[in-house]
Short mmCIF file of C-alpha atoms in Angstrom, two decimals:
data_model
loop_
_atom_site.label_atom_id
_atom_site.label_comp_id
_atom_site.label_asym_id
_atom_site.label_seq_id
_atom_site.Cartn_x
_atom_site.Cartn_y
_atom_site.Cartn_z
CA UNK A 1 22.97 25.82 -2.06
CA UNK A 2 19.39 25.11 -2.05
CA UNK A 3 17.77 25.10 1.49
CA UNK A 4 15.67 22.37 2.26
CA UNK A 5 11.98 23.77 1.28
CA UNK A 6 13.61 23.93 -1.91
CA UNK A 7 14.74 20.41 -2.46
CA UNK A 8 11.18 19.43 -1.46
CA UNK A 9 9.62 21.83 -3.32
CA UNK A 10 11.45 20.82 -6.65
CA UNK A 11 10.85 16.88 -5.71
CA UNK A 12 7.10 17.03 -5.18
CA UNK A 13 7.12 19.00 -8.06
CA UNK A 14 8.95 16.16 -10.22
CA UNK A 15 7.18 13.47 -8.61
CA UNK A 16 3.28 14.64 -8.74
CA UNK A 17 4.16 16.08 -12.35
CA UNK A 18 5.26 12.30 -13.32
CA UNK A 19 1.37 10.89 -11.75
CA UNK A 20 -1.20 9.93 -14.13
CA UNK A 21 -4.12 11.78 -14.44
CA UNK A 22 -7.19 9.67 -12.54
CA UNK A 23 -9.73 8.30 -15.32
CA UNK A 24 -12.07 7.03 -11.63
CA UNK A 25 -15.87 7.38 -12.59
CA UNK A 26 -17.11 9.62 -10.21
CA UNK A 27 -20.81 7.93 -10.66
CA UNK A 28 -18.83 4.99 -8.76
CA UNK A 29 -18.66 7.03 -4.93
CA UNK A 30 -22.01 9.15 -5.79
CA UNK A 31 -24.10 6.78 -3.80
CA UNK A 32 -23.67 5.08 -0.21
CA UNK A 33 -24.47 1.51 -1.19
CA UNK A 34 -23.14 -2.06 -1.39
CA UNK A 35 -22.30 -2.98 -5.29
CA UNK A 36 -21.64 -6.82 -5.82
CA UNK A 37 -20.09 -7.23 -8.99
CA UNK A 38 -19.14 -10.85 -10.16
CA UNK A 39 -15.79 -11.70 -11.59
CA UNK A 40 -14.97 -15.16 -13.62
CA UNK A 41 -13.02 -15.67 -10.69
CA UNK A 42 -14.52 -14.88 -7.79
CA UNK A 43 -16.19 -11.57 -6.54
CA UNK A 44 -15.48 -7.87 -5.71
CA UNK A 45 -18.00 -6.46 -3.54
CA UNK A 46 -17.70 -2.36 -3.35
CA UNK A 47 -18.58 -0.70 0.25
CA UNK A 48 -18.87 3.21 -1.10
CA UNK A 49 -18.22 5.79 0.56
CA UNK A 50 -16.84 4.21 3.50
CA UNK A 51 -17.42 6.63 6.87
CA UNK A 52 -14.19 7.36 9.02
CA UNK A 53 -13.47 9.60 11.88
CA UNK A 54 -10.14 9.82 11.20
CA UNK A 55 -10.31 10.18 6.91
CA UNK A 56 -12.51 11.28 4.23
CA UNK A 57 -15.06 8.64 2.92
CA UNK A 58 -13.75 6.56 0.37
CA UNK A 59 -14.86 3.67 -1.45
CA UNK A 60 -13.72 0.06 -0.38
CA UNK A 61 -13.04 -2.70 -2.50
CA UNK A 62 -13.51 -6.60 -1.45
CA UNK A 63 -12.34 -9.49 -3.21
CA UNK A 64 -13.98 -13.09 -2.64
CA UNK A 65 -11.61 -15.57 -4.19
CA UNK A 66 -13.76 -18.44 -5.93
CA UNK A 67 -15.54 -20.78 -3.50
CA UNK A 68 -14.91 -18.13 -0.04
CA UNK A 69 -17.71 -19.57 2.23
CA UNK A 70 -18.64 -17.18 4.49
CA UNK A 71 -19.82 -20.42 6.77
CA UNK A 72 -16.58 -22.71 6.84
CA UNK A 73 -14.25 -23.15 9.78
CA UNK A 74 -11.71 -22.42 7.41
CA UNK A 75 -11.28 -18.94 7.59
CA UNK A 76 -9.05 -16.61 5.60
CA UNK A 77 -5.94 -14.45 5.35
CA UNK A 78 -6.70 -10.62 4.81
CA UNK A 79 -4.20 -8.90 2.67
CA UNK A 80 -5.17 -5.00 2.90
CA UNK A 81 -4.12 -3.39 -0.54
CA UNK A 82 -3.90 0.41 -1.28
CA UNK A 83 -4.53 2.46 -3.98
CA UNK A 84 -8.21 0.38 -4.11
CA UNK A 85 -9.09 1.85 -7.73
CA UNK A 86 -6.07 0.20 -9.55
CA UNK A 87 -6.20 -3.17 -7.89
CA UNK A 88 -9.18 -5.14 -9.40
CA UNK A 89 -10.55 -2.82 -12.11
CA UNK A 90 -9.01 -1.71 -15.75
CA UNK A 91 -12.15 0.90 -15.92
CA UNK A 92 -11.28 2.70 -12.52
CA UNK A 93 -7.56 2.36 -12.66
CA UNK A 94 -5.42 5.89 -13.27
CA UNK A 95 -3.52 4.07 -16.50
CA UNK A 96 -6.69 1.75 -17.99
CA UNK A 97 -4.36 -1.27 -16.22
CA UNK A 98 -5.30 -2.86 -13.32
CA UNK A 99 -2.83 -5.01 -11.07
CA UNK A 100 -5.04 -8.24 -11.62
CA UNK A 101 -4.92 -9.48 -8.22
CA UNK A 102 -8.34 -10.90 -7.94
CA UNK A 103 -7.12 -13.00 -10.65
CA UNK A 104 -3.80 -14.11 -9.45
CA UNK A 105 -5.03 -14.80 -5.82
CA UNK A 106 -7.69 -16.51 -6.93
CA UNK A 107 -5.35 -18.67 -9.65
CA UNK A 108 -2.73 -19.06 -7.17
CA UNK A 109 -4.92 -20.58 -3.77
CA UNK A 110 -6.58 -23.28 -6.50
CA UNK A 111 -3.06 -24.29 -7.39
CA UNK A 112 -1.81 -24.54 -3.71
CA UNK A 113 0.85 -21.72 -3.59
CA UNK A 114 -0.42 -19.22 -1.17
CA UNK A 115 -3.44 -19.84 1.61
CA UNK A 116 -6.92 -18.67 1.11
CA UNK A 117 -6.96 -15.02 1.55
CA UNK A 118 -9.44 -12.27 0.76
CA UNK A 119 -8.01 -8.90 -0.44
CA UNK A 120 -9.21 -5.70 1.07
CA UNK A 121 -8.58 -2.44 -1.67
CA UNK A 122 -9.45 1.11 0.54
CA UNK A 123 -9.39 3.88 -2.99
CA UNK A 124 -7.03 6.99 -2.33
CA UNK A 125 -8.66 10.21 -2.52
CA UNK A 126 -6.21 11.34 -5.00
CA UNK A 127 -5.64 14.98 -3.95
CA UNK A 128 -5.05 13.41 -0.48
CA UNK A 129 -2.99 10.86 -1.39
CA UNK A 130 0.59 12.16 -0.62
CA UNK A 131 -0.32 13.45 2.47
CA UNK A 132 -1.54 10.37 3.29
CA UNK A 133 0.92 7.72 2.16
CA UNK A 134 3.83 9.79 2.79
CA UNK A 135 5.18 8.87 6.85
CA UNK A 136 4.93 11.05 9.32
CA UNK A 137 7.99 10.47 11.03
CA UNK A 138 10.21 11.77 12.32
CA UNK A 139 7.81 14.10 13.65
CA UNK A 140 10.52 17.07 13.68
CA UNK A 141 11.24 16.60 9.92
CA UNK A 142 7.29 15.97 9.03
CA UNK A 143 6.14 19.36 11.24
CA UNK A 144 8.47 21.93 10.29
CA UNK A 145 7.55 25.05 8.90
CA UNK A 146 9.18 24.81 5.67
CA UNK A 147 7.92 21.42 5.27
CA UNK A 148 4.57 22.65 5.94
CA UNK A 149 4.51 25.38 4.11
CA UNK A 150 5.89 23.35 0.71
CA UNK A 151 3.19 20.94 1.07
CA UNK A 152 0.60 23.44 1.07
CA UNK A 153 1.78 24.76 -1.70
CA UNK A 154 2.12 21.38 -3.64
CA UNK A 155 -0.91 19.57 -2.32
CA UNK A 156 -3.19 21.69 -0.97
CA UNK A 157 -2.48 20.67 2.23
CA UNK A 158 -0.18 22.12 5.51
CA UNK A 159 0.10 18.77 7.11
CA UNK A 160 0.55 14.72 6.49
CA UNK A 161 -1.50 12.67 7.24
CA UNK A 162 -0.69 9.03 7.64
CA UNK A 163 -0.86 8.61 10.96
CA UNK A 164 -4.75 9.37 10.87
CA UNK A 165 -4.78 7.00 7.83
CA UNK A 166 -3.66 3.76 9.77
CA UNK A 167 -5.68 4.64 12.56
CA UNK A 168 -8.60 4.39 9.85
CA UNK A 169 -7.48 1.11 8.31
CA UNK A 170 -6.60 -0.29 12.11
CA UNK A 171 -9.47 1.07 14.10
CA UNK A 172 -12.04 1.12 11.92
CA UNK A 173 -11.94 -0.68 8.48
CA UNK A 174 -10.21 -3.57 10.18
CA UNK A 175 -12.56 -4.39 12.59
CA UNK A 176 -15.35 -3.76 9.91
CA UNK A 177 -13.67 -6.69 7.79
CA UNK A 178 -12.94 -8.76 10.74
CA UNK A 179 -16.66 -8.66 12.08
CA UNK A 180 -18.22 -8.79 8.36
CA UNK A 181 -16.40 -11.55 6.33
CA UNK A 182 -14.81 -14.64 7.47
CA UNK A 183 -11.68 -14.15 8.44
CA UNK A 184 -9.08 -14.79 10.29
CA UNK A 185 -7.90 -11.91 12.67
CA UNK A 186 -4.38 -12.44 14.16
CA UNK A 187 -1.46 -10.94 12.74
CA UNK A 188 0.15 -13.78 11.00
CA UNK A 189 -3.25 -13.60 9.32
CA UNK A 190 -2.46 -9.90 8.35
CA UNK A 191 -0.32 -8.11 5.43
CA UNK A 192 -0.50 -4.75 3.73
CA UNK A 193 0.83 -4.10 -0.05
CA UNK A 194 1.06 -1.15 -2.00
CA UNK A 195 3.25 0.34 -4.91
CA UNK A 196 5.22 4.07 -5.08
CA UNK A 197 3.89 6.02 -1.81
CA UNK A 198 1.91 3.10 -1.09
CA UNK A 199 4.73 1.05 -0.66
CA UNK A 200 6.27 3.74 2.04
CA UNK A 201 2.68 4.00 3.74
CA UNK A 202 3.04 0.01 3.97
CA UNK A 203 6.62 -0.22 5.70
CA UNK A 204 5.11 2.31 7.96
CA UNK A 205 2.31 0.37 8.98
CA UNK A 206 3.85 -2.60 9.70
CA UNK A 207 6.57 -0.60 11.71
CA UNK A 208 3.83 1.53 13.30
CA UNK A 209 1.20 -1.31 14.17
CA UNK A 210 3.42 -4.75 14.37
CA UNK A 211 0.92 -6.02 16.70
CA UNK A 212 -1.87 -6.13 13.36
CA UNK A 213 0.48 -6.78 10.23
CA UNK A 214 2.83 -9.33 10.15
CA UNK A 215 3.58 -9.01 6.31
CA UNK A 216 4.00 -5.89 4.33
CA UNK A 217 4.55 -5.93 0.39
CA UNK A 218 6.98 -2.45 -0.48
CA UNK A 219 6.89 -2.76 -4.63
CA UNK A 220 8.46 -0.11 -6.20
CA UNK A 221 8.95 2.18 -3.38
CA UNK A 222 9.05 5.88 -3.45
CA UNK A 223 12.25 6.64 -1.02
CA UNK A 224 13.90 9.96 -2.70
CA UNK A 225 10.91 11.87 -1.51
CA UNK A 226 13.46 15.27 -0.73
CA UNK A 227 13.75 15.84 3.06
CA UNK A 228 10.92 13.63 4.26
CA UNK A 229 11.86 10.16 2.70
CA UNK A 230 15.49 10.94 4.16
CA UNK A 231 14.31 11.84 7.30
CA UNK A 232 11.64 8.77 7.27
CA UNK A 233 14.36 5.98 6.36
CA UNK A 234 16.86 7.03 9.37
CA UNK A 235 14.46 5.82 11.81
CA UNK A 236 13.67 2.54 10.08
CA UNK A 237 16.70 0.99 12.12
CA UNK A 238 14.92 1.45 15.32
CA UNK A 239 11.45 0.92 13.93
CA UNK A 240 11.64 -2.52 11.78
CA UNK A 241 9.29 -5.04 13.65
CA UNK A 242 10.56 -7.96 14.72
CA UNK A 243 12.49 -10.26 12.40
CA UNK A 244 11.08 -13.47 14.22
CA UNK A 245 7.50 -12.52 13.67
CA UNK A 246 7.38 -10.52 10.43
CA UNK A 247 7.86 -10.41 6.72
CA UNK A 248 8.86 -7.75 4.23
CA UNK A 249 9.08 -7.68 0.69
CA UNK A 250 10.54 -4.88 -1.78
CA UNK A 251 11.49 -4.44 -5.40
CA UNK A 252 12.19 -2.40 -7.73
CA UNK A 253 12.81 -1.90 -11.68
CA UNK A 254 15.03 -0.04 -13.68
CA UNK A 255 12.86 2.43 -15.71
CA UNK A 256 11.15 5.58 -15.61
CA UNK A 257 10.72 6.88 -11.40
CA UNK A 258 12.09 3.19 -10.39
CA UNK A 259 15.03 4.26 -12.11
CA UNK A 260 16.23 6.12 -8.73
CA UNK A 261 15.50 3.85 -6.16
CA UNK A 262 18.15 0.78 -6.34
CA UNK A 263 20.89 3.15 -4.23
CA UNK A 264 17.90 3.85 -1.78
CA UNK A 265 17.38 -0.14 -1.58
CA UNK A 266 20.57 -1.13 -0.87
CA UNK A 267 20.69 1.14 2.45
CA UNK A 268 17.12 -0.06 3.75
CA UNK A 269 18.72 -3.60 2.66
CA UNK A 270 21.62 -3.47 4.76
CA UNK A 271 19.38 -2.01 7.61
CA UNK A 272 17.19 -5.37 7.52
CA UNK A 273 20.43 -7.00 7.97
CA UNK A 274 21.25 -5.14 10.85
CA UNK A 275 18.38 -5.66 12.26
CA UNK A 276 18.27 -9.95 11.75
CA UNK A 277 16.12 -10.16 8.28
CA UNK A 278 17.75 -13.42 6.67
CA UNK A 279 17.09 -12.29 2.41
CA UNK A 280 14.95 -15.59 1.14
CA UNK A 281 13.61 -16.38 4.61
CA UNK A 282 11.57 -13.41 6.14
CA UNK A 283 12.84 -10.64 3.48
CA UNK A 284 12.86 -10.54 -0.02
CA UNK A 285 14.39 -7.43 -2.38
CA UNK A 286 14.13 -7.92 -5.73
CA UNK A 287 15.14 -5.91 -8.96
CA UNK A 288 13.58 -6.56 -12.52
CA UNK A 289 15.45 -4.97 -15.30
CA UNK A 290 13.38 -3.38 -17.76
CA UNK A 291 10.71 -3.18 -15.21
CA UNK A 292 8.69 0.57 -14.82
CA UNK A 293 6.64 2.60 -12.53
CA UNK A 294 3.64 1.38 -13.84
CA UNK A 295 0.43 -1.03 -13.55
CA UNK A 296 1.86 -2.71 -16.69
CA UNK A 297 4.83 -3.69 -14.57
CA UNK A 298 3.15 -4.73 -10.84
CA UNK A 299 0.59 -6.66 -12.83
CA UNK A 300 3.27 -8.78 -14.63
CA UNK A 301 4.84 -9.67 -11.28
CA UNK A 302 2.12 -9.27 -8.57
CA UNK A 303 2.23 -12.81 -7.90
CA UNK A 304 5.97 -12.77 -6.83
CA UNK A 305 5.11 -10.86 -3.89
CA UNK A 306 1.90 -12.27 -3.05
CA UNK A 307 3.67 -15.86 -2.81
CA UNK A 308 6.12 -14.78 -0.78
CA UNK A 309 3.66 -12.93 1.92
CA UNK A 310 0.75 -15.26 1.75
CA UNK A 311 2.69 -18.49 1.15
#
């Protein structure tokens, strides 16, 4: 029988071999200044190298749907997005496919479906990535010697480090949005969305801080991480926020890495109903045959889960 370092040594194996290789233009984070690029629809204004106590520097990506005044007493929604590179821009993305959501939130606030919201796209630091999307609970699974010692050996790194990555997006990007752009700050005002690991690292932010994020987006989520996504979803039935005050939406396809997740689903699934999600009202899962673990695929259905968290 294979002990556990094993099984996680094999699985982050598999899953880092299946990642793309990054095609980011390193020119892009070589400077510390504020690009403003404009988009047909709207704008994406790029805060490099972003300073943190907590993280590396990183770039930060802004989207200003079309028409954002920074002046009205309207304000807006904040969605907070992960995986920054892939999220506005083709030329930065790992695959040469972008999700398109500048496009879609900007197309679907001028047709009424979702409220006026500004997106907020922090880059991953690639090497960094696991260990920081992956949660770090239960903290006797996560600190374990074997665990440790696997990760080292598969990403460079001894230890995880997600915690320190929400403390970064909470304690110090957050209140950098909230103070610079005009916002609303509240927590019905708040989600988080990410794909793969970024759809774990958003479950666990919204579990973690459900005092700031009242939606979280979970699209094509990475559960069968060996050992630590076990570990992590046992403690979801005592860490789910509040039904009455929060939102969660997952899905999944049936190709490639999203091939494996559907069995995964259906547990977390019957833990929201444990815990008082109602499917359709504050939780949605959904599965789309055909679908992969790809850009190609989150870009074709992005707006299904921005509707449903920004509606």
């Amino acid at each position: 029988m294979y002990s556990y370092k094993s099984i996680f040594l094999i699985g982050v194996i598999l899953f880092l071999s299946c990642k793309q290789e990054s095609k980011i233009d390193q020119k892009l984070i070589a400077e510390n200044i504020e690009v403003i690029t404009d988009n047909t629809k709207g704008k994406v204004i790029i805060h490099e190298n972003f300073k943190s106590e907590y993280v590396i520097p990183r770039n930060v990506e802004v989207f200003l749907p079309d028409g954002y005044d920074a002046n009205s007493k309207d304000k807006y929604n904040v969605l907070y997005m992960h995986d920054g590179q892939n999220v506005f821009n083709p030329k930065t993305s790992y695959t040469g496919i972008d999700w398109g959501v500048d496009e879609t939130v900007d197309s679907l606030i001028k047709i009424g479906k979702i409220k006026n919201t500004i997106v907020v796209a922090p880059w991953n630091t690639e090497k960094k990535r696991f260990s920081e999307y992956m949660p770090e609970a239960p903290a006797e699974a996560t600190s374990s010697a074997e665990v440790k010692a696997a990760l080292k050996q598969n990403t460079g790194f001894d230890d995880l480090y997600s915690d320190e990555y929400l403390k970064f997006l909470v304690e110090e990007l957050k209140p950098f949005i909230d103070k610079t752009y005009n916002v609303y700050t509240k927590i019905e005002n708040t989600s988080i969305m990410g794909s793969s690991m970024g759809g774990l690292i958003s479950l666990y932010a919204i579990c973690k801080y459900p005092e700031v994020f009242g939606a979280a987006g979970c699209v094509s989520t990475h559960w069968p991480v060996p050992v630590l996504g076990e570990a992590y979803m046992q403690t979801l039935p005592s860490t789910l926020p509040d039904p009455a005050t929060h939102k969660i939406y997952f899905d999944f396809g049936t190709e490639t890495l999203d091939a494996q997740y559907e069995p995964f689903q259906k547990r977390v699934d019957q833990m929201m109903k444990d815990k008082g999600y109602t499917e359709g009202k504050n939780w949605i899962t959904k599965k789309f045959e055909g679908a992969a673990h790809h850009e190609k695929s989150w870009n074709e259905r992005v707006h299904i889960p921005l509707e449903f968290l920004l509606q």
